[in-house]
Amino acid sequence: MENVYGNPHSQNISSKLTHDTVEQVRYRILAHFHTSPEDYTVIFTAGSTAALKLVAEAFPWVSPGPESSGSRFCYLTDSHTSVVGMREVTAAVNIASIPVRPEDMWLAEEQDAAAASDPSGQPLHLFCYPAQSNFSGTRYPLSWIEEVKSGRMRPMSGPGKWFVLLDAAAYVGTSPLDLSVHRADFVPLSFYKIFGFPTGLGALLVNSRSAPLLRKTYFGGGTAAAYLAEEDFYIPRESVAERFEDGTISFLDVIALKHGFDVLERLTGGMENIRQHTFTLAQYTYAALSTLRYPNGAPVVQIYSDSEFSSPEVQGPVISFNVLDDNGNIIGYSQVDKMASLHNIHVRTGCFCNTGACQRHLGISDEMIKKHLQAGHVCGDDVDLIDGQPTGSVRISFGYMSTLEDAQAFLRFIIATRLRPSNGQPLPLATPGEAGALPAESKAQNAVPATRARSSPSPQEDASPDSRVWDNSPTTVDAVSLRPPLLETTRTQQTPSEKAAGIPDGGLGSHIVTNLFLYPIKSCAAFEVTRWPLGNQGLLYDRSWMVVNHNGICLSQKQEPRLCLIQPFIDLQQRIMVIKAQGMEPIAVPLEENSKPAQICQSKVCADSLLPLPPRTLHSHHAGS
């Protein structure tokens, strides 16, 4: 019975074991943040977002009235979507939400000390800010907590008592947080961002002085000391954690946290070591990226940062950037993401659920955001450029398991795909110097003098796949040898991006199709045709098949780059598709639907639900993956 855990709301042996083990995990969490149960309470939630929503719903907001301006909800514009989303809850109770820019916090007025020390009868306000920006890695002063709470700094003018919510989700994964010094009222966090497991489990750390102010409207299983089903009678439990943890918590995942803390301590020696390790890697990578230049002197990347990566006090192990061509034009982050996937490098792209910081660093106005939406761009998609302007960036992050080899692999990827020398060998990388800084001679090597730059390949040279994909110049075609017939220009419906750009209908002129390529199997190789029939969805049989794994999930080159080595060929006369790949026998797939009864596989591609029949679903073991 040592490892049998029951529902903690029961009183049997296994349930008591669960309750006691969960309580020990709470103590371990508080010890990790240098505090105790006397000063803070751990409320388990479904994640940091759920913790933020809990605060928004339970904070004692005071609506404006004849004698009071009411409470205020202030948040830093460099905040996660989940923080900004709290304003929808406050708006429902007529509470004003005030966005505060980072630069304005430095100019925040000092409140009268007497008013701050006597908050009786004054409204209660809440100020939220991140310990670390999840967009750029900027670390904001933890001293703001005490300065705002004491009244020495205030996000906006007016009477009232201020409470501080410190969004620590991005910060605590790589840095220690001492709550005995920086006594925030509310601290949401995600354990997934600390350990990588379990997902869907976070916590809200509540200051004991602030906990009595929280009000709860809904009560779920395990939160009531007593209630009546036929009368409006309900008494909550005395424990703050039990009062706010509706239903059965994910106790098996909570118990797993103990092993996460044990492993973290055993492998690294503590969070201070993690902070120095991850910052050194980020500092080294930042220094190397900053020195990369094209032969004409143009930078290879544009980095979005508020610091020079001088100290882990002001900068986290995050680098947000965009790749540039030698003319200074930004290469879309989707293209960078696809190329990184081929090199087995995982990056995050877009605005990272932080529109405020994204706008500030990329120079995107509010009107441009609305214009991008009209053009079809939404958060999280792969529309990376509109009218030549970026809609987001690329982000790399370092964790406690990241190594110097990881950082150098990323740098080699950038160098090999943007600055490959004429002999085809990647440019050499320097080793990091003390504290992660590049030595002077290393910077000179990465400056890429013109004599070592890649020369334009001759037509006879077989350009590497990297250089072909990244090449922004148009492909030249011998129109005389092809002699295609000049088709009559037809008017087509404008795309959303054309409308947003103000291009008149039909203003793009005529085009000549010089080559036809079909991709019968998604993410696999193409085959070229000179003429081809049309179907209901475009070119007949184009993207009609996909490769799925044993779970029925469609595979793409992001997960399996070798898919591009699978070569399909369609024989319209024999009504078959022949699939070839190195090291395997050819597979013949009939073009017509199989009349034999078989299991149907449902999948989703590009947000569209698909219901393909088995003949058009190629399981990955056939593809040799």
XYZ file of C-alpha atoms in Angstrom:
625
model
C 0.000 0.000 0.000
C 3.044 2.279 -0.012
C 2.307 3.664 -3.491
C -1.486 3.381 -3.526
C -3.026 6.848 -3.369
C -6.745 7.404 -2.870
C -9.021 10.411 -3.158
C -7.831 12.876 -0.481
C -11.458 13.749 0.374
C -11.949 10.320 1.970
C -10.727 8.998 5.312
C -9.364 5.564 4.392
C -5.696 4.629 4.599
C -4.804 5.387 0.994
C -6.693 8.696 1.106
C -4.896 9.812 4.268
C -1.611 8.880 2.620
C -2.517 11.103 -0.327
C -3.491 14.007 1.942
C -0.292 13.812 3.981
C 1.910 13.463 0.883
C 0.253 16.449 -0.794
C 0.818 18.532 2.334
C 4.496 17.600 2.280
C 4.667 18.770 -1.332
C 3.141 22.090 -0.301
C 5.885 22.502 2.298
C 8.497 21.623 -0.331
C 7.138 24.262 -2.695
C 7.198 26.932 -0.014
C 10.731 25.972 0.994
C 11.785 26.246 -2.654
C 10.656 29.872 -2.566
C 12.245 30.526 0.838
C 9.030 30.967 2.763
C 6.789 29.029 5.150
C 3.106 28.073 5.670
C 2.828 30.922 8.161
C 3.503 33.471 5.426
C 2.115 31.879 2.242
C -0.484 29.341 1.142
C -0.140 27.079 -1.901
C -3.357 26.763 -3.904
C -3.046 24.179 -6.669
C -4.594 25.196 -9.990
C -4.764 23.902 -13.555
C -1.859 26.201 -14.478
C -0.671 29.776 -14.147
C -3.587 30.969 -16.310
C -6.105 29.401 -13.924
C -4.273 31.026 -11.009
C -4.612 34.444 -12.645
C -8.294 33.870 -13.317
C -8.780 32.904 -9.669
C -7.305 36.217 -8.492
C -9.409 38.207 -10.945
C -12.581 36.545 -9.709
C -11.778 36.578 -5.981
C -10.110 39.982 -5.499
C -12.271 42.354 -3.398
C -13.006 44.873 -6.141
C -14.844 48.037 -5.081
C -17.156 49.467 -7.730
C -17.128 53.239 -8.219
C -19.761 55.236 -6.315
C -20.663 58.752 -5.266
C -17.889 58.939 -2.674
C -15.269 56.672 -4.256
C -13.659 56.278 -7.635
C -13.579 52.543 -7.076
C -10.827 49.985 -7.506
C -8.328 49.974 -10.364
C -6.754 47.047 -12.169
C -3.348 47.997 -13.584
C -1.092 45.733 -15.602
C 2.184 46.159 -17.411
C 1.743 46.172 -21.182
C 4.624 43.673 -21.359
C 2.388 40.969 -19.911
C 1.132 37.564 -20.967
C -2.293 37.302 -22.580
C -3.592 35.585 -19.453
C -2.807 38.689 -17.383
C -4.415 41.083 -19.851
C -7.438 38.789 -19.997
C -8.156 39.546 -16.335
C -9.603 42.869 -17.478
C -12.650 41.044 -18.886
C -13.493 39.862 -15.372
C -13.004 43.319 -13.871
C -15.041 44.976 -16.614
C -18.012 42.819 -15.652
C -18.048 44.488 -12.210
C -17.446 47.985 -13.603
C -13.775 48.162 -12.611
C -11.472 50.249 -14.807
C -8.419 48.530 -16.314
C -5.322 50.668 -16.832
C -2.416 49.440 -19.000
C 0.957 50.752 -17.851
C 3.974 50.898 -20.158
C 7.322 49.773 -18.684
C 8.897 53.173 -19.231
C 6.047 54.815 -17.323
C 6.737 52.726 -14.233
C 10.135 54.352 -13.897
C 8.376 57.722 -13.793
C 5.652 56.600 -11.377
C 4.749 59.253 -8.861
C 5.524 58.854 -5.186
C 2.424 58.715 -3.036
C 1.979 60.608 0.178
C 3.365 58.371 2.937
C 0.582 59.210 5.373
C -2.121 58.255 2.875
C -0.363 54.998 2.113
C -0.116 54.063 5.782
C -3.812 54.728 6.476
C -5.829 52.911 3.820
C -9.047 52.766 5.848
C -12.046 53.588 3.710
C -9.947 53.663 0.553
C -10.495 51.397 -2.457
C -8.230 48.419 -3.059
C -6.207 48.295 -6.288
C -4.250 45.519 -7.987
C -1.060 45.924 -10.012
C 0.208 42.985 -12.091
C 3.605 42.694 -13.714
C 5.902 39.865 -14.817
C 9.171 39.082 -13.085
C 10.436 38.204 -16.565
C 9.029 39.107 -19.946
C 8.141 35.977 -21.867
C 8.766 37.890 -25.110
C 12.255 39.316 -24.674
C 13.466 37.882 -21.354
C 13.641 41.342 -19.767
C 13.585 41.054 -15.986
C 11.733 43.779 -14.153
C 12.838 44.873 -10.673
C 11.471 42.739 -7.867
C 11.860 45.849 -5.734
C 8.706 47.185 -7.388
C 6.712 44.849 -5.147
C 7.546 46.643 -1.925
C 7.668 50.080 -3.552
C 4.132 49.755 -4.907
C 2.728 48.154 -1.754
C 4.287 50.785 0.500
C 3.143 53.655 -1.677
C 6.607 54.870 -2.686
C 5.663 54.035 -6.276
C 2.203 53.902 -7.775
C 1.126 52.890 -11.260
C -1.493 55.673 -11.296
C -2.504 58.594 -9.143
C -5.341 58.536 -6.671
C -6.071 57.260 -3.164
C -6.194 53.611 -2.284
C -4.187 50.629 -1.123
C -2.212 48.705 -3.693
C -1.730 44.946 -3.908
C 0.821 43.337 -6.219
C 0.498 40.215 -8.333
C 3.891 39.003 -9.531
C 3.593 36.807 -12.620
C 6.495 34.438 -11.945
C 5.667 31.738 -14.518
C 8.507 32.587 -16.916
C 10.943 33.622 -14.183
C 11.048 30.731 -11.725
C 11.997 28.144 -14.342
C 15.576 29.431 -14.359
C 15.958 31.695 -11.322
C 15.470 31.589 -7.562
C 12.655 33.645 -6.044
C 12.908 34.590 -2.378
C 9.428 35.398 -1.095
C 10.805 36.189 2.342
C 12.339 39.291 0.746
C 10.009 40.036 -2.168
C 6.653 39.582 -0.483
C 4.178 39.791 -3.355
C 0.513 39.350 -2.493
C -0.154 36.833 -5.254
C 2.332 34.707 -7.195
C 0.990 32.504 -10.033
C 3.333 29.893 -11.486
C 3.425 26.787 -13.669
C 5.316 23.639 -12.722
C 5.507 22.618 -16.353
C 7.791 25.605 -16.942
C 10.065 24.461 -14.095
C 10.314 20.712 -14.662
C 8.737 20.114 -18.074
C 6.228 17.867 -16.284
C 3.438 17.613 -15.316
C 1.416 19.695 -17.740
C -1.827 21.240 -16.583
C -0.641 21.876 -13.037
C 0.191 25.215 -11.522
C -0.215 27.049 -8.256
C -1.173 30.360 -6.773
C 0.971 31.391 -3.810
C -1.099 33.718 -1.625
C 0.366 35.989 1.007
C -1.236 35.206 4.367
C -1.976 38.902 4.943
C -3.900 39.101 1.661
C -5.683 35.739 1.804
C -8.560 36.891 4.115
C -9.563 39.511 1.540
C -10.290 37.004 -1.230
C -13.973 36.359 -1.893
C -15.363 33.246 -3.513
C -18.698 32.887 -5.309
C -18.668 29.252 -6.463
C -18.009 26.266 -4.219
C -17.119 22.784 -5.440
C -16.437 19.396 -3.939
C -14.109 19.430 -0.952
C -14.379 23.191 -0.303
C -17.398 23.233 2.015
C -17.391 22.730 5.774
C -21.175 22.466 5.518
C -24.007 23.404 3.147
C -27.706 22.712 2.581
C -29.182 21.537 -0.704
C -32.620 23.113 -0.111
C -31.500 26.315 1.586
C -29.004 29.014 0.722
C -26.616 27.947 3.446
C -22.896 27.375 2.895
C -19.888 27.539 5.217
C -16.430 27.288 3.570
C -13.536 25.356 5.027
C -11.104 27.299 7.186
C -8.023 26.305 5.186
C -7.385 28.796 2.385
C -6.106 26.062 0.067
C -9.088 23.756 0.674
C -11.475 26.677 0.252
C -10.240 27.488 -3.255
C -9.337 24.037 -4.618
C -12.690 23.048 -6.114
C -13.076 19.326 -6.633
C -10.354 16.704 -6.462
C -6.952 18.127 -7.223
C -4.628 16.322 -9.621
C -2.991 14.609 -6.661
C -0.878 12.143 -8.628
C 0.701 15.019 -10.550
C 1.141 16.963 -7.312
C 2.958 14.007 -5.755
C 5.206 13.847 -8.837
C 6.451 17.360 -8.007
C 8.462 15.963 -5.117
C 10.546 13.943 -7.546
C 10.921 17.005 -9.747
C 12.424 19.032 -6.900
C 14.673 16.113 -5.921
C 16.037 15.704 -9.443
C 16.476 19.444 -9.902
C 18.547 19.684 -6.740
C 20.552 16.540 -7.433
C 21.455 17.430 -11.037
C 22.115 21.144 -10.647
C 22.776 21.949 -7.012
C 20.040 24.577 -6.866
C 18.357 27.426 -8.687
C 21.306 29.817 -8.351
C 23.431 27.433 -10.383
C 20.651 27.162 -12.950
C 20.439 30.928 -13.201
C 24.166 31.308 -13.863
C 24.265 28.370 -16.277
C 21.322 29.439 -18.419
C 22.334 33.100 -18.460
C 25.872 32.231 -19.569
C 24.507 30.272 -22.513
C 22.150 33.088 -23.478
C 24.882 35.716 -23.092
C 27.250 33.716 -25.282
C 24.620 33.174 -27.969
C 23.583 36.838 -27.879
C 27.184 37.981 -28.277
C 27.740 35.637 -31.219
C 24.497 36.593 -32.965
C 25.225 40.296 -32.513
C 28.508 40.019 -34.398
C 27.238 38.111 -37.437
C 27.456 40.261 -40.566
C 26.963 39.770 -44.273
C 29.869 40.664 -46.572
C 28.305 44.095 -47.101
C 28.319 44.702 -43.354
C 24.585 44.225 -42.847
C 23.565 42.322 -39.696
C 22.247 38.793 -40.051
C 19.698 39.103 -37.234
C 17.755 41.804 -35.468
C 17.534 41.133 -31.723
C 14.700 42.535 -29.613
C 16.028 43.234 -26.145
C 16.024 45.943 -23.482
C 19.481 44.944 -22.238
C 22.956 44.042 -23.464
C 22.800 40.735 -21.561
C 25.121 42.166 -18.939
C 23.587 40.510 -15.889
C 20.996 37.856 -14.967
C 19.426 40.500 -12.758
C 18.090 42.340 -15.805
C 17.944 39.619 -18.456
C 16.686 36.054 -18.576
C 17.918 33.227 -20.809
C 15.669 34.219 -23.715
C 16.592 35.715 -27.086
C 13.909 37.124 -29.371
C 14.999 37.995 -32.898
C 14.238 38.024 -36.594
C 16.548 36.892 -39.379
C 17.441 39.481 -42.028
C 18.671 39.169 -45.584
C 21.678 41.121 -46.803
C 19.409 44.030 -47.790
C 18.026 44.348 -44.277
C 14.649 42.816 -45.127
C 13.137 40.530 -42.506
C 12.742 36.875 -43.398
C 9.419 35.560 -42.107
C 9.545 33.597 -38.890
C 7.606 30.706 -40.443
C 10.415 30.153 -42.918
C 12.963 30.253 -40.114
C 10.872 27.783 -38.117
C 10.682 25.333 -41.027
C 14.424 25.506 -41.620
C 15.166 25.098 -37.899
C 12.970 22.002 -37.816
C 15.041 20.451 -40.584
C 18.084 20.980 -38.341
C 16.256 19.457 -35.353
C 16.123 22.818 -33.597
C 12.897 23.759 -31.818
C 12.040 27.471 -31.712
C 8.962 29.445 -30.736
C 7.567 31.889 -33.267
C 4.962 34.655 -33.322
C 4.209 37.045 -30.471
C 4.340 34.346 -27.762
C 0.991 35.384 -26.230
C 2.404 38.827 -25.436
C 0.949 41.323 -27.896
C 2.033 44.350 -25.855
C 5.746 43.531 -25.948
C 5.454 42.376 -29.550
C 4.000 45.727 -30.603
C 6.616 47.657 -28.675
C 9.653 45.827 -30.029
C 8.455 45.375 -33.618
C 6.887 48.813 -33.939
C 3.387 47.485 -34.630
C 0.639 50.015 -34.008
C -2.862 49.241 -32.781
C -4.227 49.984 -36.247
C -1.748 47.571 -37.795
C -2.920 44.797 -35.463
C -6.484 45.360 -36.635
C -5.321 45.536 -40.243
C -3.450 42.246 -39.860
C -6.626 40.639 -38.525
C -8.547 41.860 -41.576
C -5.818 40.343 -43.753
C -6.456 36.957 -42.154
C -3.686 36.883 -39.542
C -4.578 35.621 -36.067
C -2.457 34.808 -33.051
C -0.560 31.557 -33.441
C -0.748 31.158 -37.217
C 2.120 31.166 -39.726
C 1.314 34.477 -41.439
C 4.676 36.041 -40.678
C 4.876 39.013 -43.057
C 2.199 41.465 -44.188
C 3.251 44.208 -46.582
C 6.840 43.266 -45.800
C 6.383 43.966 -42.091
C 6.793 41.182 -39.512
C 3.847 40.054 -37.430
C 6.089 38.361 -34.868
C 9.575 37.056 -34.214
C 11.600 33.963 -33.362
C 12.443 33.051 -29.761
C 15.022 30.687 -28.357
C 15.143 29.822 -24.653
C 17.649 27.991 -22.493
C 16.774 25.710 -19.573
C 18.748 23.859 -16.952
C 19.345 20.924 -19.311
C 20.586 23.119 -22.171
C 24.270 22.787 -23.018
C 26.979 24.748 -24.770
C 26.656 22.275 -27.637
C 22.991 23.250 -27.980
C 23.903 26.925 -28.255
C 26.631 26.204 -30.793
C 24.314 23.970 -32.832
C 21.890 26.871 -33.119
C 24.646 29.267 -34.147
C 25.933 26.790 -36.728
C 22.420 26.594 -38.119
C 22.253 30.369 -38.594
C 25.752 30.545 -40.037
C 25.381 27.545 -42.330
C 22.091 28.738 -43.782
C 22.929 32.438 -44.101
C 26.720 32.681 -44.364
C 27.896 29.449 -45.959
C 31.381 30.110 -47.456
C 32.248 29.230 -51.033
C 33.910 25.922 -50.104
C 30.651 24.677 -48.598
C 32.085 24.371 -45.074
C 30.347 26.143 -42.188
C 32.178 29.079 -40.702
C 34.045 28.284 -37.462
C 32.460 29.052 -34.126
C 34.322 30.463 -31.187
C 34.115 28.981 -27.727
C 32.577 31.109 -24.992
C 34.895 33.133 -22.859
C 34.558 33.986 -19.220
C 30.921 34.506 -18.137
C 29.809 33.589 -21.626
C 31.335 36.576 -23.420
C 33.064 36.089 -26.738
C 36.798 36.809 -26.842
C 37.932 39.591 -29.141
C 39.462 37.202 -31.661
C 36.251 35.183 -31.684
C 34.213 38.234 -32.579
C 36.575 38.952 -35.425
C 36.055 35.447 -36.767
C 32.296 35.811 -36.717
C 32.416 39.172 -38.439
C 32.593 37.234 -41.735
C 34.991 39.240 -43.944
C 34.063 39.492 -47.597
C 36.960 37.278 -48.671
C 35.333 34.351 -46.839
C 31.772 35.032 -47.937
C 29.912 32.597 -50.167
C 30.187 33.486 -53.802
C 27.254 33.059 -56.134
C 27.152 29.448 -57.361
C 27.512 28.780 -61.037
C 24.579 27.192 -62.885
C 26.491 23.899 -62.906
C 26.876 23.827 -59.150
C 24.348 21.885 -57.136
C 23.317 24.381 -54.476
C 22.703 22.966 -51.025
C 19.106 22.510 -49.849
C 19.718 25.148 -47.189
C 20.782 27.804 -49.652
C 17.900 27.018 -52.004
C 15.262 27.370 -49.303
C 16.689 30.583 -47.844
C 17.379 32.221 -51.199
C 15.040 35.186 -51.581
C 15.930 35.998 -55.181
C 13.443 34.938 -57.884
C 14.243 31.858 -59.923
C 15.355 32.700 -63.445
C 13.760 30.698 -66.266
C 14.732 30.515 -69.917
C 11.435 31.621 -71.417
C 12.686 31.097 -74.974
C 13.392 27.400 -74.457
C 10.124 26.824 -72.629
C 7.957 28.849 -75.013
C 4.763 28.534 -72.898
C 1.509 29.681 -74.460
C 0.413 33.124 -73.277
C -2.833 32.618 -71.444
C -5.548 35.234 -71.363
C -5.503 37.137 -68.113
C -8.484 36.320 -65.930
C -9.807 38.343 -63.048
C -9.532 36.567 -59.721
C -11.032 37.342 -56.362
C -8.783 39.451 -54.158
C -7.106 37.769 -51.225
C -7.530 39.331 -47.751
C -3.872 40.445 -47.755
C -4.345 42.205 -51.111
C -7.371 44.017 -49.751
C -5.482 45.046 -46.633
C -2.589 46.297 -48.740
C -4.946 48.401 -50.852
C -4.123 46.623 -54.110
C -6.865 47.230 -56.678
C -8.671 44.198 -58.050
C -6.662 42.799 -60.931
C -3.797 45.167 -60.209
C -1.181 42.452 -59.901
C -1.006 41.949 -63.677
C -0.710 38.752 -65.673
C 1.446 35.772 -64.777
C 2.987 32.889 -66.705
C 3.077 29.403 -65.231
C 6.451 27.907 -66.127
C 6.411 24.682 -64.097
C 3.776 22.379 -62.604
C 4.607 20.368 -59.484
C 2.216 18.013 -57.727
C 2.474 16.960 -54.097
C 0.181 13.918 -53.888
C 1.325 13.086 -50.337
C 1.480 15.901 -47.803
C 5.072 16.804 -46.810
C 6.585 14.320 -49.283
C 8.470 15.026 -52.493
C 6.849 16.489 -55.594
C 6.845 15.263 -59.146
C 6.787 17.555 -62.179
C 4.234 17.387 -64.997
C 3.754 19.332 -68.205
C -0.048 19.067 -68.223
C -2.526 17.774 -65.675
C -6.306 17.551 -65.211
C -8.193 19.583 -62.629
C -10.399 18.224 -59.886
C -12.914 19.730 -57.472
C -10.115 20.930 -55.143
C -7.585 22.075 -57.747
C -5.010 19.887 -59.449
C -6.271 16.325 -59.473
C -4.842 14.213 -56.599
C -2.708 17.104 -55.334
C -2.282 16.657 -51.554
C -4.826 13.846 -51.485
C -2.810 11.553 -49.202
C -1.014 11.953 -45.915
C 1.289 9.864 -43.766
C -0.036 9.147 -40.280
C 1.470 7.549 -37.208
C -0.091 4.789 -35.137
C -2.314 7.358 -33.376
C -3.738 8.619 -36.662
C -1.844 11.928 -36.388
C -0.714 13.440 -39.664
C 3.065 13.655 -39.897
C 4.851 16.660 -41.363
C 8.471 17.492 -42.051
C 8.604 19.318 -38.731
C 8.307 15.980 -36.946
C 9.939 13.809 -39.613
C 12.210 15.685 -42.056
C 12.908 12.466 -44.000
C 9.412 12.594 -45.461
C 10.870 14.719 -48.242
C 12.774 11.623 -49.418
C 9.555 9.770 -50.228
C 8.911 10.117 -53.964
C 5.351 9.531 -55.238
C 4.413 9.124 -58.902
C 0.884 8.959 -60.292
C 0.109 6.819 -63.331
C -3.251 7.988 -64.649
C -3.462 5.190 -67.214
C -3.037 2.391 -64.681
C -4.919 4.380 -61.994
C -2.236 3.856 -59.363
C 0.217 5.899 -57.339
C 3.680 4.405 -57.016
C 5.665 5.388 -53.920
C 9.426 5.014 -53.886
C 12.031 5.606 -51.210
C 15.613 4.563 -50.793
C 16.048 1.164 -49.175
C 12.490 -0.048 -49.663
C 10.421 -1.759 -52.328
C 8.007 0.439 -54.338
C 4.431 0.580 -53.048
C 1.489 0.782 -55.453
C -1.627 2.523 -54.134
C -4.841 2.442 -56.197
C -6.275 5.841 -57.027
C -9.837 4.613 -56.667
C -11.354 4.117 -53.230
C -10.980 0.640 -51.814
C -14.310 -1.163 -51.737
C -13.177 -3.500 -48.956
C -14.524 -2.642 -45.481
C -11.841 -1.067 -43.324
C -11.443 1.256 -40.374
C -11.762 4.942 -41.163
C -9.052 7.237 -39.799
C -10.065 10.758 -38.819
C -7.367 13.391 -38.617
C -6.830 17.141 -38.821
C -4.507 19.118 -41.088
C -4.087 22.890 -40.944
C -7.099 23.152 -38.591
C -9.343 21.356 -41.122
C -10.928 18.076 -40.045
C -10.298 15.252 -42.486
C -11.970 11.882 -42.811
C -9.680 9.992 -45.193
C -10.328 6.408 -46.208
C -7.584 3.880 -45.450
C -6.237 3.630 -49.061
C -5.320 7.313 -48.820
C -3.835 7.012 -45.343
C -0.251 5.789 -45.435
C 0.871 4.564 -42.033
C 4.342 5.673 -41.034
C 5.805 2.156 -40.835
C 5.265 1.880 -44.601
C 7.214 5.093 -45.059
C 10.168 3.712 -43.165
C 9.959 6.277 -40.362
